mmCIF file of C-alpha atoms in Angstrom:
data_model
loop_
_atom_site.group_PDB
_atom_site.id
_atom_site.type_symbol
_atom_site.label_atom_id
_atom_site.label_comp_id
_atom_site.label_asym_id
_atom_site.label_seq_id
_atom_site.Cartn_x
_atom_site.Cartn_y
_atom_site.Cartn_z
ATOM 1 C CA MET A 1 -79.934 35.107 -7.387
ATOM 2 C CA PRO A 2 -81.603 34.365 -10.775
ATOM 3 C CA LYS A 3 -84.220 36.839 -12.016
ATOM 4 C CA GLY A 4 -87.149 36.599 -14.444
ATOM 5 C CA TRP A 5 -89.965 34.130 -15.122
ATOM 6 C CA LYS A 6 -88.643 33.023 -18.514
ATOM 7 C CA GLU A 7 -85.251 32.208 -17.047
ATOM 8 C CA MET A 8 -86.986 30.227 -14.290
ATOM 9 C CA VAL A 9 -88.896 28.193 -16.896
ATOM 10 C CA LYS A 10 -85.683 27.522 -18.815
ATOM 11 C CA ASP A 11 -84.009 26.340 -15.613
ATOM 12 C CA LYS A 12 -86.955 24.074 -14.861
ATOM 13 C CA GLU A 13 -86.631 22.515 -18.311
ATOM 14 C CA ARG A 14 -82.917 21.976 -17.778
ATOM 15 C CA ARG A 15 -83.399 20.408 -14.335
ATOM 16 C CA PRO A 16 -86.892 18.899 -14.267
ATOM 17 C CA GLN A 17 -86.217 16.660 -11.275
ATOM 18 C CA SER A 18 -84.254 19.075 -9.117
ATOM 19 C CA GLN A 19 -87.173 20.204 -6.974
ATOM 20 C CA SER A 20 -88.556 16.754 -6.265
ATOM 21 C CA ILE A 21 -85.649 14.437 -5.536
ATOM 22 C CA SER A 22 -86.020 14.831 -1.763
ATOM 23 C CA THR A 23 -89.694 13.857 -1.785
ATOM 24 C CA GLU A 24 -90.749 10.768 0.151
ATOM 25 C CA LEU A 25 -92.699 8.157 -1.751
ATOM 26 C CA ARG A 26 -96.295 8.190 -0.525
ATOM 27 C CA VAL A 27 -98.860 5.576 -1.500
ATOM 28 C CA LYS A 28 -102.488 5.167 -0.451
ATOM 29 C CA ASP A 29 -104.752 2.172 0.091
ATOM 30 C CA GLY A 30 -104.507 -0.157 -2.908
ATOM 31 C CA ASP A 31 -101.622 1.708 -4.555
ATOM 32 C CA ILE A 32 -98.719 -0.170 -6.128
ATOM 33 C CA ALA A 33 -95.389 1.523 -6.910
ATOM 34 C CA LYS A 34 -92.802 -0.021 -9.222
ATOM 35 C CA VAL A 35 -89.393 0.929 -7.842
ATOM 36 C CA ARG A 36 -85.677 0.276 -8.139
ATOM 37 C CA PHE A 37 -83.466 0.511 -5.065
ATOM 38 C CA ILE A 38 -80.523 2.888 -5.407
ATOM 39 C CA THR A 39 -79.411 2.340 -1.801
ATOM 40 C CA ASP A 40 -78.108 -1.104 -0.896
ATOM 41 C CA ARG A 41 -78.151 -2.588 2.599
ATOM 42 C CA SER A 42 -74.842 -1.182 3.832
ATOM 43 C CA ASP A 43 -75.913 2.403 2.982
ATOM 44 C CA ILE A 44 -79.417 2.392 4.473
ATOM 45 C CA PHE A 45 -80.112 4.849 7.289
ATOM 46 C CA TRP A 46 -82.446 4.306 10.210
ATOM 47 C CA GLY A 47 -83.595 5.888 13.438
ATOM 48 C CA TYR A 48 -86.400 5.988 16.018
ATOM 49 C CA PHE A 49 -89.406 8.208 15.372
ATOM 50 C CA HIS A 50 -92.529 9.477 17.101
ATOM 51 C CA SER A 51 -95.852 9.247 15.296
ATOM 52 C CA VAL A 52 -97.356 12.733 15.594
ATOM 53 C CA PRO A 53 -100.988 13.337 14.510
ATOM 54 C CA LYS A 54 -101.492 16.167 12.037
ATOM 55 C CA PHE A 55 -104.423 17.574 10.064
ATOM 56 C CA THR A 56 -104.710 18.692 6.460
ATOM 57 C CA ARG A 57 -106.369 21.979 5.525
ATOM 58 C CA THR A 58 -109.578 20.025 4.872
ATOM 59 C CA GLY A 59 -109.496 18.487 8.350
ATOM 60 C CA GLU A 60 -108.279 15.046 7.314
ATOM 61 C CA LYS A 61 -106.162 13.422 10.017
ATOM 62 C CA TYR A 62 -102.816 11.831 9.190
ATOM 63 C CA SER A 63 -99.665 10.761 11.015
ATOM 64 C CA GLU A 64 -96.248 12.381 10.587
ATOM 65 C CA SER A 65 -92.995 10.674 11.581
ATOM 66 C CA VAL A 66 -90.834 12.939 13.745
ATOM 67 C CA TYR A 67 -87.318 11.932 14.719
ATOM 68 C CA CYS A 68 -86.749 11.379 18.447
ATOM 69 C CA LEU A 69 -84.045 13.836 19.439
ATOM 70 C CA ALA A 70 -83.250 11.742 22.512
ATOM 71 C CA GLU A 71 -81.407 9.400 20.130
ATOM 72 C CA ASP A 72 -78.876 12.216 19.651
ATOM 73 C CA GLY A 73 -78.680 13.065 23.346
ATOM 74 C CA LEU A 74 -81.058 16.024 23.047
ATOM 75 C CA ASP A 75 -84.266 16.939 24.867
ATOM 76 C CA CYS A 76 -87.106 15.617 22.723
ATOM 77 C CA PRO A 77 -90.404 17.543 22.983
ATOM 78 C CA TYR A 78 -92.403 14.339 22.500
ATOM 79 C CA ASP A 79 -90.776 12.233 25.222
ATOM 80 C CA GLY A 80 -92.957 11.904 28.301
ATOM 81 C CA VAL A 81 -96.120 13.346 26.740
ATOM 82 C CA GLU A 82 -99.401 11.545 27.331
ATOM 83 C CA GLY A 83 -100.700 9.088 24.759
ATOM 84 C CA ASP A 84 -99.078 7.274 21.855
ATOM 85 C CA MET A 85 -96.920 10.231 20.793
ATOM 86 C CA SER A 86 -94.294 9.321 23.393
ATOM 87 C CA ILE A 87 -93.818 5.878 21.815
ATOM 88 C CA THR A 88 -90.993 5.564 19.294
ATOM 89 C CA ARG A 89 -90.740 3.140 16.402
ATOM 90 C CA ARG A 90 -87.837 2.369 14.118
ATOM 91 C CA LYS A 91 -87.924 3.571 10.520
ATOM 92 C CA ILE A 92 -85.582 2.663 7.681
ATOM 93 C CA TYR A 93 -84.749 4.947 4.753
ATOM 94 C CA PHE A 94 -83.593 4.189 1.196
ATOM 95 C CA TRP A 95 -83.016 6.075 -2.003
ATOM 96 C CA ILE A 96 -85.192 4.521 -4.701
ATOM 97 C CA TYR A 97 -86.062 5.255 -8.308
ATOM 98 C CA VAL A 98 -89.828 5.236 -8.914
ATOM 99 C CA TYR A 99 -90.973 4.254 -12.401
ATOM 100 C CA TYR A 100 -94.686 4.718 -11.755
ATOM 101 C CA ILE A 101 -97.482 4.353 -9.207
ATOM 102 C CA LEU A 102 -100.698 2.464 -9.927
ATOM 103 C CA HIS A 103 -103.716 3.979 -8.171
ATOM 104 C CA LYS A 104 -107.150 2.495 -7.547
ATOM 105 C CA GLN A 105 -108.782 5.892 -8.004
ATOM 106 C CA GLN A 106 -108.438 8.358 -10.869
ATOM 107 C CA LYS A 107 -106.801 11.707 -10.220
ATOM 108 C CA LYS A 108 -109.337 14.294 -9.027
ATOM 109 C CA ASN A 109 -107.795 17.379 -10.630
ATOM 110 C CA GLY A 110 -105.612 18.129 -13.629
ATOM 111 C CA THR A 111 -104.630 15.745 -16.408
ATOM 112 C CA ASN A 112 -106.017 12.258 -15.900
ATOM 113 C CA TRP A 113 -103.689 9.346 -15.261
ATOM 114 C CA GLU A 114 -103.509 6.604 -17.875
ATOM 115 C CA SER A 115 -106.055 3.813 -17.403
ATOM 116 C CA VAL A 116 -104.347 0.383 -17.376
ATOM 117 C CA GLU A 117 -105.212 -3.167 -16.427
ATOM 118 C CA PHE A 118 -103.167 -4.804 -13.693
ATOM 119 C CA GLU A 119 -103.898 -8.238 -12.225
ATOM 120 C CA GLU A 120 -107.312 -8.196 -13.932
ATOM 121 C CA GLU A 121 -108.216 -4.894 -12.284
ATOM 122 C CA GLN A 122 -108.507 -1.390 -13.713
ATOM 123 C CA MET A 123 -105.847 0.908 -12.273
ATOM 124 C CA PHE A 124 -104.656 4.413 -13.036
ATOM 125 C CA LYS A 125 -100.980 4.886 -13.834
ATOM 126 C CA GLU A 126 -99.095 7.914 -12.543
ATOM 127 C CA THR A 127 -95.747 8.123 -14.315
ATOM 128 C CA VAL A 128 -93.030 9.355 -11.949
ATOM 129 C CA GLU A 129 -89.624 8.405 -13.398
ATOM 130 C CA ALA A 130 -87.675 10.148 -10.639
ATOM 131 C CA PRO A 131 -85.762 9.348 -7.458
ATOM 132 C CA ARG A 132 -87.643 9.348 -4.187
ATOM 133 C CA ILE A 133 -86.983 8.461 -0.563
ATOM 134 C CA LEU A 134 -88.653 5.319 0.737
ATOM 135 C CA GLY A 135 -89.196 5.453 4.484
ATOM 136 C CA THR A 136 -90.778 2.470 6.178
ATOM 137 C CA GLY A 137 -91.328 1.118 9.648
ATOM 138 C CA SER A 138 -90.670 -2.440 10.698
ATOM 139 C CA GLY A 139 -94.279 -3.390 9.981
ATOM 140 C CA MET A 140 -96.754 -5.392 12.030
ATOM 141 C CA ASN A 141 -94.803 -7.982 14.022
ATOM 142 C CA GLY A 142 -91.700 -6.972 12.066
ATOM 143 C CA TYR A 143 -93.175 -8.153 8.763
ATOM 144 C CA ILE A 144 -91.612 -5.504 6.514
ATOM 145 C CA GLU A 145 -88.126 -5.846 8.007
ATOM 146 C CA ASP A 146 -88.468 -9.599 7.548
ATOM 147 C CA ARG A 147 -89.349 -9.084 3.872
ATOM 148 C CA PHE A 148 -86.263 -6.953 3.286
ATOM 149 C CA ASP A 149 -84.166 -9.497 5.157
ATOM 150 C CA THR A 150 -85.610 -12.367 3.116
ATOM 151 C CA TRP A 151 -84.861 -10.792 -0.256
ATOM 152 C CA PHE A 152 -81.364 -9.714 0.739
ATOM 153 C CA LYS A 153 -80.475 -13.200 1.946
ATOM 154 C CA LYS A 154 -81.794 -14.649 -1.290
ATOM 155 C CA TYR A 155 -80.272 -12.171 -3.769
ATOM 156 C CA LYS A 156 -77.334 -10.734 -1.709
ATOM 157 C CA THR A 157 -78.269 -7.220 -2.863
ATOM 158 C CA PHE A 158 -81.292 -4.938 -3.314
ATOM 159 C CA LEU A 159 -79.927 -3.437 -6.515
ATOM 160 C CA ASP A 160 -80.233 -6.206 -9.109
ATOM 161 C CA ARG A 161 -83.973 -6.060 -9.848
ATOM 162 C CA ASP A 162 -87.153 -3.994 -9.677
ATOM 163 C CA TYR A 163 -89.671 -4.346 -6.855
ATOM 164 C CA LEU A 164 -93.356 -3.648 -6.333
ATOM 165 C CA TRP A 165 -94.111 -1.660 -3.169
ATOM 166 C CA ARG A 166 -97.753 -2.300 -2.259
ATOM 167 C CA ARG A 167 -100.100 -0.876 0.335
ATOM 168 C CA LYS A 168 -103.401 -2.194 1.682
ATOM 169 C CA GLY A 169 -105.408 -0.323 4.290
ATOM 170 C CA SER A 170 -106.012 3.331 5.072
ATOM 171 C CA GLY A 171 -105.782 3.584 8.847
ATOM 172 C CA MET A 172 -102.936 3.515 11.328
ATOM 173 C CA LYS A 173 -103.967 0.077 12.610
ATOM 174 C CA ASP A 174 -105.099 -1.704 9.431
ATOM 175 C CA THR A 175 -102.405 -0.660 6.953
ATOM 176 C CA LEU A 176 -100.095 -3.349 5.581
ATOM 177 C CA TYR A 177 -97.194 -2.902 3.172
ATOM 178 C CA ASP A 178 -95.501 -5.536 1.068
ATOM 179 C CA LEU A 179 -92.339 -5.718 -1.028
ATOM 180 C CA VAL A 180 -92.452 -8.049 -4.036
ATOM 181 C CA PRO A 181 -89.362 -8.711 -6.203
ATOM 182 C CA GLU A 182 -89.410 -9.022 -9.970
ATOM 183 C CA ASP A 183 -86.938 -10.866 -12.185
ATOM 184 C CA LYS A 184 -83.306 -9.806 -12.245
ATOM 185 C CA SER A 185 -82.660 -6.941 -14.676
ATOM 186 C CA ASP A 186 -80.194 -4.176 -15.490
ATOM 187 C CA PHE A 187 -80.734 -0.559 -14.497
ATOM 188 C CA ASP A 188 -79.339 2.535 -16.172
ATOM 189 C CA MET A 189 -78.306 5.027 -13.479
ATOM 190 C CA ALA A 190 -78.477 7.732 -16.144
ATOM 191 C CA LEU A 191 -82.245 7.648 -15.577
ATOM 192 C CA VAL A 192 -81.718 9.328 -12.218
ATOM 193 C CA LYS A 193 -80.426 12.417 -14.094
ATOM 194 C CA VAL A 194 -79.321 14.276 -10.964
ATOM 195 C CA GLU A 195 -76.744 13.858 -8.238
ATOM 196 C CA LEU A 196 -78.548 12.613 -5.163
ATOM 197 C CA PRO A 197 -78.069 14.658 -1.986
ATOM 198 C CA ASP A 198 -76.802 13.027 1.179
ATOM 199 C CA LEU A 199 -79.614 10.771 2.407
ATOM 200 C CA GLU A 200 -79.006 11.449 6.096
ATOM 201 C CA SER A 201 -79.202 15.231 5.683
ATOM 202 C CA ILE A 202 -82.443 14.977 3.702
ATOM 203 C CA ILE A 203 -84.105 12.729 6.294
ATOM 204 C CA LYS A 204 -83.027 15.071 9.056
ATOM 205 C CA LYS A 205 -84.402 18.080 7.218
ATOM 206 C CA ILE A 206 -87.857 16.565 6.727
ATOM 207 C CA SER A 207 -88.294 14.837 10.090
ATOM 208 C CA VAL A 208 -86.491 16.651 12.907
ATOM 209 C CA PRO A 209 -88.913 18.671 15.082
ATOM 210 C CA LYS A 210 -88.656 22.448 15.010
ATOM 211 C CA GLU A 211 -87.862 22.421 18.710
ATOM 212 C CA GLU A 212 -84.368 21.251 17.756
ATOM 213 C CA GLU A 213 -83.418 24.897 17.259
ATOM 214 C CA LYS A 214 -84.197 25.596 20.911
ATOM 215 C CA VAL A 215 -81.865 23.000 22.412
ATOM 216 C CA SER A 216 -78.124 22.602 22.346
ATOM 217 C CA THR A 217 -76.271 19.465 21.333
ATOM 218 C CA LYS A 218 -75.084 17.444 24.346
ATOM 219 C CA LYS A 219 -72.879 15.113 22.381
ATOM 220 C CA ASP A 220 -71.723 14.698 18.830
ATOM 221 C CA LYS A 221 -73.668 11.753 17.487
ATOM 222 C CA SER A 222 -75.005 11.012 14.032
ATOM 223 C CA PHE A 223 -78.742 11.479 13.534
ATOM 224 C CA VAL A 224 -79.051 7.964 12.154
ATOM 225 C CA GLU A 225 -76.626 5.100 11.761
ATOM 226 C CA SER A 226 -75.868 2.533 9.125
ATOM 227 C CA VAL A 227 -78.369 -0.299 9.014
ATOM 228 C CA LYS A 228 -75.638 -2.944 8.962
ATOM 229 C CA ASP A 229 -76.470 -4.068 12.497
ATOM 230 C CA ILE A 230 -80.264 -4.168 12.029
ATOM 231 C CA PHE A 231 -80.299 -7.282 9.912
ATOM 232 C CA GLU A 232 -78.358 -10.294 11.013
ATOM 233 C CA GLU A 233 -75.541 -11.248 8.664
ATOM 234 C CA GLU A 234 -76.428 -14.761 7.559
ATOM 235 C CA ASP A 235 -75.492 -16.619 4.435
ATOM 236 C CA GLU A 236 -78.262 -18.353 2.557
ATOM 237 C CA GLU A 237 -78.229 -22.009 3.473
#
């Protein structure tokens, strides 16, 4: 095991992204993230998740996606409970590269984000330049899945251009996401700088409930499966 603060700093300088590559992209009301997909359609992972209410240290309520262990033949602690927690919804996961996030509000602490103008509105630019995981549900009435399906049918890939990932709304019932493509462009994978871990193992680590340790596996089944059969294979007419 490495020892010493100076050596730790040197290691951080050598591998600046190594501690953050498993982080999920999170955007708030009005935020816009410019991203590049690293995962194409055949390598996307998906599964069914419970929406579990949680609270921050300041008492702010938020929702956390927790994988339904019943999908793997296990006893899930959230199945059969009263209220919305027992309901499962499908989520899809991608590796993406995030260039930056535009925020409506300036950063509260630390170094201020750069003030920029976007669509005739003042925004605050957080430079990311690192890989992240994008996890998304199907959206209201399947809107988000339809957007992904539309762009894949049109371009035959997710990898040939940048996209804007936009959010409007702050609550569980009024939040809408949108995916907007930009013009076709090249991407240098050297920007990623690190070898990406297995997507499935990362998703499992961040979303499987702790109760998993208390149950035994009833059958050998993958935590999530390829998304190939989510979207219908149709050629653009």
